Coordinates of C-alpha atoms in Angstrom, one line a residue:
X1 CA 0.0 0.0 0.0
X2 CA 2.9 2.3 0.7
X3 CA 4.0 2.0 -2.9
X4 CA 0.6 3.0 -4.3
X5 CA 0.4 5.9 -1.9
X6 CA 3.9 7.1 -3.1
X7 CA 2.7 6.8 -6.7
X8 CA -0.4 8.7 -5.9
X9 CA 1.6 11.6 -4.4
X10 CA 3.7 12.2 -7.5
X11 CA 3.0 14.6 -10.3
X12 CA 1.9 12.0 -12.8
X13 CA 5.2 11.2 -14.4
X14 CA 6.9 7.9 -14.1
X15 CA 10.2 9.4 -13.2
X16 CA 8.7 11.1 -10.2
X17 CA 7.0 7.8 -9.3
X18 CA 10.4 6.2 -9.0
X19 CA 11.9 9.0 -7.0
X20 CA 9.2 8.9 -4.3
X21 CA 9.1 5.1 -4.3
X22 CA 12.9 4.7 -3.9
X23 CA 13.0 7.3 -1.1
X24 CA 10.4 5.4 0.9
X25 CA 11.4 1.8 -0.1
X26 CA 12.4 1.1 3.5
X27 CA 8.7 1.5 4.5
X28 CA 7.6 -1.4 2.4
X29 CA 6.9 -4.6 4.2
X30 CA 8.9 -7.7 3.2
X31 CA 6.2 -9.2 1.0
X32 CA 5.9 -6.1 -1.1
X33 CA 9.6 -5.9 -1.5
X34 CA 9.7 -9.4 -2.8
X35 CA 6.9 -8.5 -5.2
X36 CA 8.7 -5.5 -6.5
X37 CA 11.9 -7.4 -6.9
X38 CA 10.1 -10.0 -9.0
X39 CA 8.7 -7.2 -11.2
X40 CA 12.1 -5.7 -11.5
X41 CA 13.5 -9.1 -12.7
X42 CA 10.6 -9.3 -15.2
X43 CA 11.4 -5.8 -16.6
X44 CA 15.1 -6.8 -16.9
X45 CA 14.2 -9.5 -19.3
X46 CA 12.0 -7.2 -21.3
X47 CA 14.7 -4.5 -21.5
X48 CA 17.4 -7.1 -22.5
X49 CA 15.1 -8.5 -25.1
X50 CA 14.4 -5.1 -26.5
X51 CA 18.2 -4.3 -26.6
X52 CA 18.9 -7.5 -28.5
X53 CA 16.3 -6.6 -31.1
X54 CA 17.8 -3.2 -31.6
X55 CA 21.2 -4.7 -32.0
X56 CA 20.0 -7.1 -34.7
X57 CA 18.4 -4.2 -36.6
X58 CA 21.7 -2.3 -36.5
X59 CA 23.6 -5.3 -37.7
X60 CA 21.2 -5.7 -40.7
X61 CA 21.7 -2.0 -41.6
X62 CA 25.5 -2.6 -42.0
X63 CA 26.5 -0.8 -38.9
X64 CA 30.2 -1.1 -38.2
X65 CA 31.3 -4.4 -36.6
X66 CA 33.0 -2.6 -33.8
X67 CA 30.0 -0.6 -32.8
X68 CA 27.8 -3.7 -33.2
X69 CA 30.0 -5.8 -30.9
X70 CA 30.2 -3.2 -28.2
X71 CA 26.4 -2.8 -28.3
X72 CA 25.8 -6.6 -28.0
X73 CA 27.9 -6.6 -24.8
X74 CA 25.6 -4.2 -23.1
X75 CA 23.6 -5.7 -20.3
X76 CA 21.1 -4.2 -17.8
X77 CA 22.9 -3.2 -14.7
X78 CA 22.3 -5.2 -11.6
X79 CA 22.1 -2.3 -9.2
X80 CA 19.4 -1.8 -6.6
X81 CA 17.7 0.9 -8.6
X82 CA 14.1 0.1 -9.5
X83 CA 12.9 -0.7 -13.0
X84 CA 11.5 2.9 -13.3
X85 CA 15.0 4.4 -13.3
X86 CA 16.5 1.6 -15.5
X87 CA 13.9 2.1 -18.2
X88 CA 14.6 5.9 -18.2
X89 CA 18.3 5.2 -18.7
X90 CA 17.7 3.0 -21.7
X91 CA 16.8 4.4 -25.1
X92 CA 13.5 2.8 -25.5
X93 CA 10.8 4.4 -27.6
X94 CA 8.2 6.5 -25.8
X95 CA 5.5 4.2 -27.0
X96 CA 7.3 1.1 -25.7
X97 CA 8.1 2.8 -22.4
X98 CA 4.4 3.8 -21.9
X99 CA 3.2 0.2 -22.5
X100 CA 5.8 -1.3 -20.1
X101 CA 5.0 1.2 -17.3
X102 CA 1.2 0.7 -17.8
X103 CA 1.7 -3.1 -17.6
X104 CA 3.9 -2.9 -14.5
X105 CA 1.7 -0.4 -12.6
X106 CA -1.4 -2.5 -13.4
X107 CA 0.4 -5.5 -12.1
X108 CA 1.3 -3.7 -8.9
X109 CA -2.4 -2.8 -8.3
X110 CA -3.4 -6.4 -8.9
X111 CA -0.8 -7.8 -6.5
X112 CA -1.6 -5.3 -3.8
X113 CA -5.3 -6.2 -4.1
X114 CA -4.6 -9.9 -3.5
X115 CA -1.8 -9.6 -0.8
X116 CA -2.8 -6.6 1.3
X117 CA -5.0 -7.1 4.3
X118 CA -6.8 -3.8 3.5
X119 CA -7.8 -3.8 -0.1
X120 CA -7.0 -0.7 -2.2
X121 CA -9.9 1.6 -2.7
X122 CA -10.5 5.0 -4.2
X123 CA -10.1 6.4 -0.6
X124 CA -6.8 4.6 0.2
X125 CA -5.4 5.0 -3.3
X126 CA -6.1 8.6 -4.4
X127 CA -4.9 8.2 -8.0
X128 CA -3.9 11.5 -9.5
X129 CA -4.1 10.9 -13.2
X130 CA -6.6 9.4 -15.7
X131 CA -4.0 6.8 -16.7
X132 CA -3.6 5.5 -13.2
X133 CA -7.3 5.6 -12.6
X134 CA -7.8 3.5 -15.8
X135 CA -5.1 1.0 -14.8
X136 CA -6.5 0.7 -11.3
X137 CA -10.0 0.0 -12.6
X138 CA -8.7 -2.4 -15.2
X139 CA -6.9 -4.4 -12.5
X140 CA -10.0 -5.0 -10.4
X141 CA -11.5 -8.5 -10.9
X142 CA -14.0 -8.4 -8.0
X143 CA -16.7 -6.0 -7.0
X144 CA -19.5 -5.8 -4.5
X145 CA -22.3 -3.2 -4.8
X146 CA -25.1 -2.4 -2.4
X147 CA -28.1 -0.4 -3.4
X148 CA -31.8 -0.2 -3.0
X149 CA -34.2 -1.2 -5.8
X150 CA -36.0 2.0 -5.0
X151 CA -33.0 4.1 -6.1
X152 CA -33.8 5.5 -9.6
X153 CA -30.2 6.5 -10.3
X154 CA -29.0 2.8 -10.4
X155 CA -29.9 2.2 -14.0
X156 CA -28.2 5.4 -15.1
X157 CA -24.9 5.0 -13.2
X158 CA -24.4 1.2 -13.2
X159 CA -23.6 0.8 -17.0
X160 CA -20.7 3.3 -16.8
X161 CA -19.4 1.7 -13.6
X162 CA -19.3 -1.7 -15.1
X163 CA -17.8 -0.5 -18.4
X164 CA -15.0 1.2 -16.5
X165 CA -14.1 -2.2 -14.9
X166 CA -13.6 -4.5 -18.0
X167 CA -11.8 -7.2 -16.1
X168 CA -14.5 -8.0 -13.6
X169 CA -14.9 -11.8 -13.1
X170 CA -16.8 -11.6 -9.8
X171 CA -19.8 -9.4 -9.1
X172 CA -22.0 -9.3 -6.0
X173 CA -25.2 -7.2 -5.9
X174 CA -26.9 -7.0 -2.5
X175 CA -29.4 -5.0 -0.5
X176 CA -27.8 -2.7 2.1
X177 CA -28.4 -4.0 5.6
X178 CA -28.8 -0.5 7.0
X179 CA -31.4 0.6 4.4
X180 CA -34.7 1.9 5.7
X181 CA -37.8 2.1 3.5
X182 CA -39.3 5.6 3.8
X183 CA -43.0 6.3 3.9
X184 CA -42.5 8.5 0.8
X185 CA -42.3 5.4 -1.4
X186 CA -45.6 5.1 -3.4
X187 CA -48.1 2.7 -1.8
X188 CA -48.7 -0.2 -4.2
X189 CA -50.7 -3.3 -4.2
X190 CA -48.8 -6.6 -3.9
X191 CA -49.2 -7.4 -7.6
X192 CA -48.0 -3.9 -8.6
X193 CA -45.0 -4.2 -6.3
X194 CA -44.2 -7.6 -7.7
X195 CA -44.5 -6.3 -11.3
X196 CA -42.2 -3.3 -10.5
X197 CA -39.7 -5.6 -8.9
X198 CA -39.6 -7.9 -11.9
X199 CA -39.1 -5.0 -14.2
X200 CA -36.2 -3.7 -12.1
X201 CA -34.6 -7.2 -12.1
X202 CA -35.0 -7.6 -15.8
X203 CA -33.4 -4.3 -16.6
X204 CA -30.5 -4.8 -14.1
X205 CA -29.8 -8.3 -15.5
X206 CA -29.8 -6.9 -19.1
X207 CA -27.2 -4.2 -18.1
X208 CA -24.9 -6.8 -16.5
X209 CA -25.1 -9.2 -19.4
X210 CA -24.2 -6.5 -21.9
X211 CA -21.4 -4.9 -19.8
X212 CA -19.6 -7.7 -18.0
X213 CA -18.2 -10.0 -20.7
X214 CA -15.6 -11.6 -18.5
X215 CA -18.0 -12.4 -15.6
X216 CA -17.7 -15.8 -14.1
X217 CA -19.1 -15.4 -10.5
X218 CA -22.4 -13.6 -10.1
X219 CA -24.4 -13.1 -6.9
X220 CA -27.8 -11.3 -7.1
X221 CA -29.3 -10.9 -3.7
X222 CA -31.2 -7.7 -4.0
X223 CA -34.6 -9.1 -4.8
X224 CA -36.1 -12.5 -5.4
X225 CA -35.9 -13.2 -9.1
X226 CA -37.7 -15.3 -11.7
X227 CA -35.9 -17.9 -13.8
X228 CA -37.0 -16.1 -16.9
X229 CA -35.1 -13.0 -15.9
X230 CA -31.9 -15.1 -15.9
X231 CA -32.1 -16.0 -19.6
X232 CA -29.9 -13.1 -20.8
X233 CA -27.1 -14.2 -18.5
X234 CA -27.3 -17.8 -19.8
X235 CA -27.1 -16.6 -23.4
X236 CA -24.3 -14.0 -23.2
X237 CA -22.1 -15.1 -20.3
X238 CA -20.3 -18.3 -19.3
X239 CA -21.0 -18.2 -15.5
X240 CA -19.3 -20.8 -13.3
X241 CA -20.9 -19.6 -10.0
X242 CA -24.4 -18.2 -9.5
X243 CA -26.1 -17.1 -6.2
X244 CA -29.7 -15.9 -6.3
X245 CA -33.0 -15.6 -4.5
X246 CA -35.8 -17.3 -6.4
X247 CA -39.5 -17.0 -6.2
X248 CA -41.1 -20.2 -5.0
X249 CA -43.5 -20.8 -8.0
X250 CA -40.4 -20.7 -10.2
X251 CA -38.9 -23.4 -8.0
X252 CA -41.6 -25.8 -9.4
X253 CA -39.2 -26.4 -12.3
X254 CA -35.4 -26.4 -12.0
X255 CA -34.7 -27.2 -15.6
X256 CA -33.6 -23.6 -16.4
X257 CA -30.3 -24.5 -14.7
X258 CA -29.4 -26.6 -17.8
X259 CA -29.1 -23.3 -19.8
X260 CA -25.9 -22.5 -17.8
X261 CA -23.7 -25.1 -19.3
X262 CA -20.5 -23.9 -17.5
X263 CA -22.0 -23.6 -14.1
X264 CA -20.1 -25.3 -11.3
X265 CA -21.5 -23.6 -8.1
X266 CA -25.2 -22.8 -7.5
X267 CA -26.8 -21.2 -4.5
X268 CA -30.6 -20.7 -4.4
X269 CA -32.6 -19.1 -1.6
X270 CA -36.3 -19.9 -2.2
X271 CA -38.7 -17.1 -1.3
X272 CA -42.4 -17.7 -0.8
X273 CA -45.0 -15.6 -2.6
X274 CA -48.8 -15.6 -2.7
X275 CA -48.9 -15.7 -6.5
X276 CA -50.1 -18.9 -8.1
X277 CA -47.4 -21.3 -9.3
X278 CA -46.5 -21.2 -12.9
X279 CA -47.0 -24.3 -15.0
X280 CA -44.2 -26.7 -15.6
X281 CA -43.4 -29.9 -17.5
X282 CA -44.5 -32.8 -15.3
X283 CA -41.8 -35.0 -16.7
X284 CA -38.8 -32.9 -17.6
X285 CA -35.9 -34.5 -19.4
X286 CA -33.0 -35.4 -17.1
X287 CA -29.7 -33.9 -18.3
X288 CA -26.1 -34.2 -17.0
X289 CA -25.2 -31.0 -15.2
X290 CA -21.6 -30.0 -14.4
X291 CA -22.5 -28.7 -10.9
X292 CA -20.0 -29.5 -8.2
X293 CA -21.5 -27.4 -5.4
X294 CA -25.2 -26.8 -4.6
X295 CA -26.6 -24.8 -1.8
X296 CA -30.4 -24.7 -1.3
X297 CA -32.4 -22.7 1.3
X298 CA -36.1 -22.8 1.9
X299 CA -37.1 -26.0 0.1
X300 CA -40.4 -27.3 1.6
X301 CA -42.5 -30.4 1.2
X302 CA -44.5 -29.1 -1.7
X303 CA -41.3 -28.3 -3.8
X304 CA -41.4 -31.7 -5.5
X305 CA -39.5 -30.6 -8.7
X306 CA -36.3 -30.4 -6.8
X307 CA -36.0 -34.1 -7.6
X308 CA -35.0 -33.2 -11.2
X309 CA -32.0 -31.5 -9.7
X310 CA -30.8 -34.5 -7.8
X311 CA -31.3 -36.8 -10.9
X312 CA -29.2 -34.4 -13.0
X313 CA -26.3 -33.8 -10.5
X314 CA -23.9 -36.8 -10.7
X315 CA -20.7 -34.7 -10.2
X316 CA -21.7 -33.1 -7.0
X317 CA -18.9 -32.6 -4.4
X318 CA -20.5 -30.2 -1.9
X319 CA -24.1 -30.0 -0.7
X320 CA -25.6 -27.4 1.6
X321 CA -29.2 -27.4 2.9
X322 CA -30.5 -24.6 5.1
X323 CA -34.0 -24.2 6.5
X324 CA -35.2 -27.1 4.3
X325 CA -38.2 -29.2 5.2
X326 CA -37.9 -31.6 2.3
X327 CA -35.5 -33.0 -0.3
X328 CA -38.1 -34.3 -2.7
X329 CA -38.2 -38.0 -3.5
X330 CA -35.7 -39.6 -1.2
X331 CA -34.8 -42.5 -3.6
X332 CA -33.7 -40.0 -6.3
X333 CA -32.0 -37.7 -3.7
X334 CA -29.4 -40.4 -3.1
X335 CA -28.4 -40.4 -6.8
X336 CA -26.3 -37.2 -6.3
X337 CA -24.5 -38.4 -3.1
X338 CA -22.0 -41.0 -4.3
X339 CA -19.1 -38.6 -4.8
X340 CA -20.1 -35.9 -2.4
X341 CA -17.2 -34.8 -0.1
X342 CA -18.9 -32.0 1.9
X343 CA -22.3 -31.9 3.5
X344 CA -23.8 -29.0 5.5
X345 CA -27.2 -29.2 7.2
X346 CA -28.4 -26.1 9.0
X347 CA -31.8 -25.9 10.7
X348 CA -33.0 -28.9 8.7
X349 CA -34.4 -31.1 11.6
X350 CA -37.1 -32.8 9.4
X351 CA -34.6 -34.0 6.7
X352 CA -31.6 -34.9 8.8
X353 CA -32.6 -38.5 9.1
X354 CA -33.2 -38.9 5.4
X355 CA -29.9 -37.3 4.5
X356 CA -27.8 -39.3 7.0
X357 CA -29.5 -42.5 5.9
X358 CA -28.7 -42.0 2.3
X359 CA -25.2 -40.9 3.1
X360 CA -24.7 -44.1 5.1
X361 CA -26.0 -46.2 2.1
X362 CA -24.4 -44.5 -0.8
X363 CA -21.7 -41.9 -0.1
X364 CA -18.1 -43.1 -0.6
X365 CA -16.0 -40.0 -0.4
X366 CA -17.4 -37.9 2.5
X367 CA -14.7 -35.7 4.0
X368 CA -16.6 -33.1 5.9
X369 CA -20.0 -33.1 7.8
X370 CA -21.6 -30.1 9.4
X371 CA -24.9 -30.3 11.3
X372 CA -26.2 -27.2 13.1
X373 CA -29.4 -26.3 14.9
X374 CA -31.6 -29.4 14.4
X375 CA -30.6 -33.0 14.4
X376 CA -31.8 -36.5 15.3
X377 CA -30.4 -38.7 18.1
X378 CA -31.4 -41.9 16.3
X379 CA -30.2 -40.6 12.9
X380 CA -26.8 -39.7 14.3
X381 CA -26.4 -43.0 16.1
X382 CA -27.3 -44.9 12.9
X383 CA -24.7 -42.8 10.9
X384 CA -22.0 -43.3 13.5
X385 CA -22.4 -47.1 13.7
X386 CA -23.2 -47.9 10.1
X387 CA -21.5 -45.4 7.7
X388 CA -18.7 -47.9 7.0
X389 CA -17.9 -46.2 3.7
X390 CA -17.1 -43.0 5.6
X391 CA -15.0 -44.5 8.4
X392 CA -11.7 -43.9 6.5
X393 CA -12.6 -40.8 4.6
X394 CA -14.3 -38.4 7.1
X395 CA -11.8 -35.8 8.2
X396 CA -13.9 -32.9 9.5
X397 CA -16.9 -33.0 11.9
X398 CA -18.8 -29.9 13.0
X399 CA -21.8 -30.4 15.3
X400 CA -24.0 -27.7 17.0
X401 CA -26.7 -29.8 18.5
X402 CA -27.3 -28.7 22.2
X403 CA -30.4 -31.0 22.7
X404 CA -29.4 -33.9 20.5
X405 CA -25.7 -34.7 21.0
X406 CA -24.7 -37.0 23.9
X407 CA -22.0 -39.3 25.0
X408 CA -23.3 -42.3 23.0
X409 CA -22.6 -40.4 19.7
X410 CA -19.1 -39.5 20.7
X411 CA -18.3 -43.0 21.9
X412 CA -19.5 -44.4 18.6
X413 CA -17.5 -41.8 16.8
X414 CA -14.3 -42.7 18.7
X415 CA -14.9 -46.5 18.1
X416 CA -15.6 -46.4 14.3
X417 CA -14.0 -43.4 12.6
X418 CA -10.3 -43.5 11.8
X419 CA -9.1 -40.3 10.1
X420 CA -10.6 -37.3 11.8
X421 CA -8.3 -34.2 11.8
X422 CA -10.9 -31.6 12.9
X423 CA -13.6 -31.8 15.5
X424 CA -15.9 -28.8 16.3
X425 CA -18.5 -29.2 19.0
X426 CA -20.7 -26.2 20.0
X427 CA -23.1 -26.0 23.0
X428 CA -22.6 -29.7 23.9
X429 CA -24.8 -29.7 26.9
X430 CA -25.1 -33.4 27.4
X431 CA -21.5 -34.4 26.7
X432 CA -19.3 -35.5 29.5
X433 CA -15.6 -35.5 30.0
X434 CA -15.4 -39.3 29.6
X435 CA -16.5 -39.2 26.0
X436 CA -14.2 -36.3 25.2
X437 CA -11.3 -38.3 26.7
X438 CA -12.2 -41.2 24.4
X439 CA -12.2 -38.9 21.4
X440 CA -8.7 -37.6 22.3
X441 CA -7.3 -41.0 22.8
X442 CA -8.8 -42.4 19.6
X443 CA -7.6 -39.5 17.4
X444 CA -4.4 -38.7 19.2
X445 CA -2.3 -39.4 16.0
X446 CA -4.6 -37.5 13.5
X447 CA -6.5 -34.6 15.3
X448 CA -5.0 -31.2 14.4
X449 CA -8.0 -29.0 15.2
X450 CA -10.3 -29.1 18.3
X451 CA -13.1 -26.6 19.0
X452 CA -15.1 -26.9 22.2
X453 CA -17.4 -23.8 22.2
X454 CA -19.7 -23.3 25.2
X455 CA -18.7 -26.8 26.4
X456 CA -20.1 -27.5 29.9
X457 CA -17.8 -30.4 30.5
X458 CA -14.5 -28.5 30.4
X459 CA -16.0 -25.9 32.8
X460 CA -17.3 -28.5 35.2
X461 CA -14.5 -31.1 35.3
X462 CA -11.2 -29.8 36.6
X463 CA -8.1 -31.2 34.9
X464 CA -10.1 -32.3 31.8
X465 CA -8.2 -29.9 29.4
X466 CA -4.8 -31.1 30.8
X467 CA -5.8 -34.7 30.0
X468 CA -6.9 -33.8 26.5
X469 CA -3.7 -31.9 25.9
X470 CA -1.5 -34.9 26.9
X471 CA -3.2 -37.1 24.3
X472 CA -3.5 -34.5 21.5
X473 CA 0.2 -33.8 20.9
X474 CA -0.3 -33.0 17.2
X475 CA -3.0 -30.4 17.9
X476 CA -2.4 -27.2 15.8
X477 CA -5.6 -25.3 16.3
X478 CA -7.5 -24.9 19.6
X479 CA -10.7 -22.9 20.0
X480 CA -12.2 -22.5 23.5
X481 CA -14.6 -19.7 22.7
X482 CA -17.4 -18.7 25.1
X483 CA -16.4 -20.9 28.0
X484 CA -17.0 -18.2 30.6
X485 CA -16.1 -20.2 33.6
X486 CA -12.8 -21.4 32.3
X487 CA -9.8 -20.5 34.5
X488 CA -6.1 -19.8 33.9
X489 CA -4.9 -23.1 35.5
X490 CA -7.0 -25.2 33.1
X491 CA -5.8 -23.5 30.0
X492 CA -2.1 -23.3 31.0
X493 CA -2.0 -27.0 31.9
X494 CA -3.3 -27.9 28.5
X495 CA -0.9 -25.5 26.7
X496 CA 2.0 -27.2 28.4
X497 CA 1.4 -30.3 26.4
X498 CA 0.3 -28.8 23.1
X499 CA 3.7 -27.5 21.8
X500 CA 2.6 -27.4 18.1
X501 CA -0.3 -24.9 18.4
X502 CA -0.4 -22.2 15.7
X503 CA -3.9 -20.9 16.4
X504 CA -5.6 -20.3 19.8
X505 CA -9.1 -18.9 20.3
X506 CA -10.1 -17.7 23.8
X507 CA -12.8 -15.3 22.8
X508 CA -15.3 -14.5 25.6
X509 CA -13.5 -16.6 28.2
X510 CA -14.3 -13.9 30.8
X511 CA -12.3 -15.3 33.7
X512 CA -9.0 -15.7 32.0
X513 CA -6.3 -13.2 33.0
X514 CA -2.9 -12.1 31.7
X515 CA -1.4 -15.2 33.3
X516 CA -2.3 -17.1 30.2
X517 CA -0.3 -14.7 28.0
X518 CA 2.7 -15.0 30.5
X519 CA 2.5 -18.8 30.1
X520 CA 2.5 -18.5 26.3
X521 CA 5.7 -16.4 26.6
X522 CA 7.4 -18.9 28.8
X523 CA 6.5 -22.0 26.7
X524 CA 7.6 -20.3 23.5
X525 CA 4.7 -21.6 21.4
X526 CA 4.9 -20.7 17.7
X527 CA 1.5 -19.1 17.6
X528 CA 0.5 -17.4 14.4
X529 CA -3.1 -16.4 15.4
X530 CA -4.4 -15.4 18.9
X531 CA -7.9 -14.2 19.7
X532 CA -8.6 -12.7 23.1
X533 CA -11.7 -10.6 22.4
X534 CA -14.0 -10.6 25.4
X535 CA -11.2 -11.7 27.9
X536 CA -12.0 -8.7 30.1
X537 CA -9.4 -9.5 32.7
X538 CA -6.5 -9.3 30.1
X539 CA -5.3 -5.7 30.2
X540 CA -3.3 -3.6 27.8
X541 CA -0.1 -4.1 29.9
X542 CA -0.5 -7.9 29.5
X543 CA -0.9 -7.6 25.7
X544 CA 2.1 -5.2 25.4
X545 CA 4.3 -7.6 27.3
X546 CA 3.2 -10.5 25.1
X547 CA 3.9 -8.6 21.9
X548 CA 7.3 -7.3 23.1
X549 CA 8.5 -10.8 24.0
X550 CA 10.5 -12.4 21.2
X551 CA 9.6 -16.0 22.1
X552 CA 5.9 -15.4 21.5
X553 CA 5.7 -12.6 19.0
X554 CA 8.4 -13.7 16.5
X555 CA 6.0 -16.1 14.9
X556 CA 2.7 -14.2 15.5
X557 CA 0.9 -13.0 12.3
X558 CA -2.5 -12.0 13.6
X559 CA -3.7 -10.7 17.0
X560 CA -7.5 -10.1 17.6
X561 CA -8.3 -7.8 20.6
X562 CA -10.7 -5.2 21.9
X563 CA -10.1 -1.5 22.0
X564 CA -9.5 -1.5 25.8
X565 CA -6.8 -4.2 25.5
X566 CA -4.6 -2.2 23.2
X567 CA -2.9 1.2 22.9
X568 CA -1.3 3.2 20.1
X569 CA 2.1 2.1 21.2
X570 CA 1.1 -1.6 21.0
X571 CA -0.3 -1.1 17.5
X572 CA 2.9 0.5 16.4
X573 CA 5.0 -2.2 18.0
X574 CA 2.9 -4.9 16.3
X575 CA 3.2 -3.2 13.0
X576 CA 6.9 -3.1 13.3
X577 CA 6.9 -6.9 13.8
X578 CA 4.5 -7.4 10.8
X579 CA 1.7 -8.5 13.1
X580 CA -1.8 -7.9 11.7
X581 CA -4.0 -6.4 14.5
X582 CA -7.8 -6.7 14.4
X583 CA -9.5 -4.5 16.9
X584 CA -13.1 -4.9 18.0
X585 CA -15.1 -2.2 19.9
X586 CA -15.1 -2.8 23.6
X587 CA -18.4 -4.0 25.1
X588 CA -19.9 -2.8 28.3
X589 CA -19.9 -5.6 30.9

């Protein structure tokens, strides 16, 4: 970012760009220096190639042998001067020089966008010339826009915005979360409002399809949309990812998806409406879709046409269901599961049994399973004891089932599964320390990530964390968020055994003090990420001592704190050690 700011402060000439940049090169962080060095090397090759071309031309024009030989021996100097100065010292045509500088400046913008923690914006990069502004826009490949469908200026301004960003491959359009509908908006009937919304959607889609020729990822979450409004996108673009809200009547037929032949990822949030359902083909032809990831939200028992989607998805690798009360015909639902690697079920209590049963019978490649806010005790037990195809493949398990998860499930998990590397348990009210110990013992050689969020057992049973730490010697990530009655002694005793930790989350552990940070210093853990937001007994002095200590901070890359835990001096100290500091507003306790 320093480089771009230096460029922005110049008078618009490339020579001045170099002067300002070289004077402030010491302010660049290590990563940016490496990037600029790589760009310098690239420019060396271009310059050398250009010089060889000029040499050959002189030779063909019967230039003296002596002059020709001396010219061929010229090489770009290997001094520390940047490519800006080297180009100015070489006799390259003005046109060639302009092209090279445009290319390199555009590449700088692109690299900063991908490597910087704070993305460049028109506020942080106040470009001072039209050329730089054009290059900056041309380097942007991703954009997110928020606006209200009641804003009449959208249709006027959006085309010029999109045309000024010709390289966009990802576009996200969403409704501002802070928007408030004013009473001045004309009062319309439901049908009139729906008609106006459809007209707005159609015009917006038409603009995007005619301006974003390189678009691959598109998210349209402003309004629910009809499938017919999507047709311009299917005919003019080759989308690989699509995320939309869809009116429920349109969900009666999913066959429109086949029009997007390049689509790999699809996310649909089904919205209810009082309008009658549109007619659809009762027996649509099954096609082979290229979809690898499908996310559906709001599918209910009367949405029977979703069965066509399952019959057409044979390459599916990731499936996410949220707020769903049905999956259509269960015998066809299983057709898409054979090669699925990731499954997420969020607030889908009525379909969990069906999904787990089909996974047990069919799935051969499951690596990740997430079930939140609604499960089934019997369905979980059946899966744990009978999913033999998944015993050797399942690597990540994430469960948030406060009323459904108990010791029986964890015991079955420990007895049957072999390769778990990540376990996340949230609000495990009915889980005891005994089953957690069995898990630690069974997965001692494979488990690298353990999250016990709001876990009553580790708050009730003293010494439990120490026992877990002794078995989990390969643990790299530990998250103990929202365990309010966890005390220093328990955490310190576990850290003494977990020497390989690189990430530690202690958010909202309200009774932990600075003694934990002192222990981290003494043990010399190679932590890269530490989260202590909500640890109200950890003061700024404790944080400063932790950051100053070479044993703890030499490896640290990210520190997450509250405002009252940090000072300006600590921020400067962290910045000097290349530690990213994320600061949250302090809460009133």
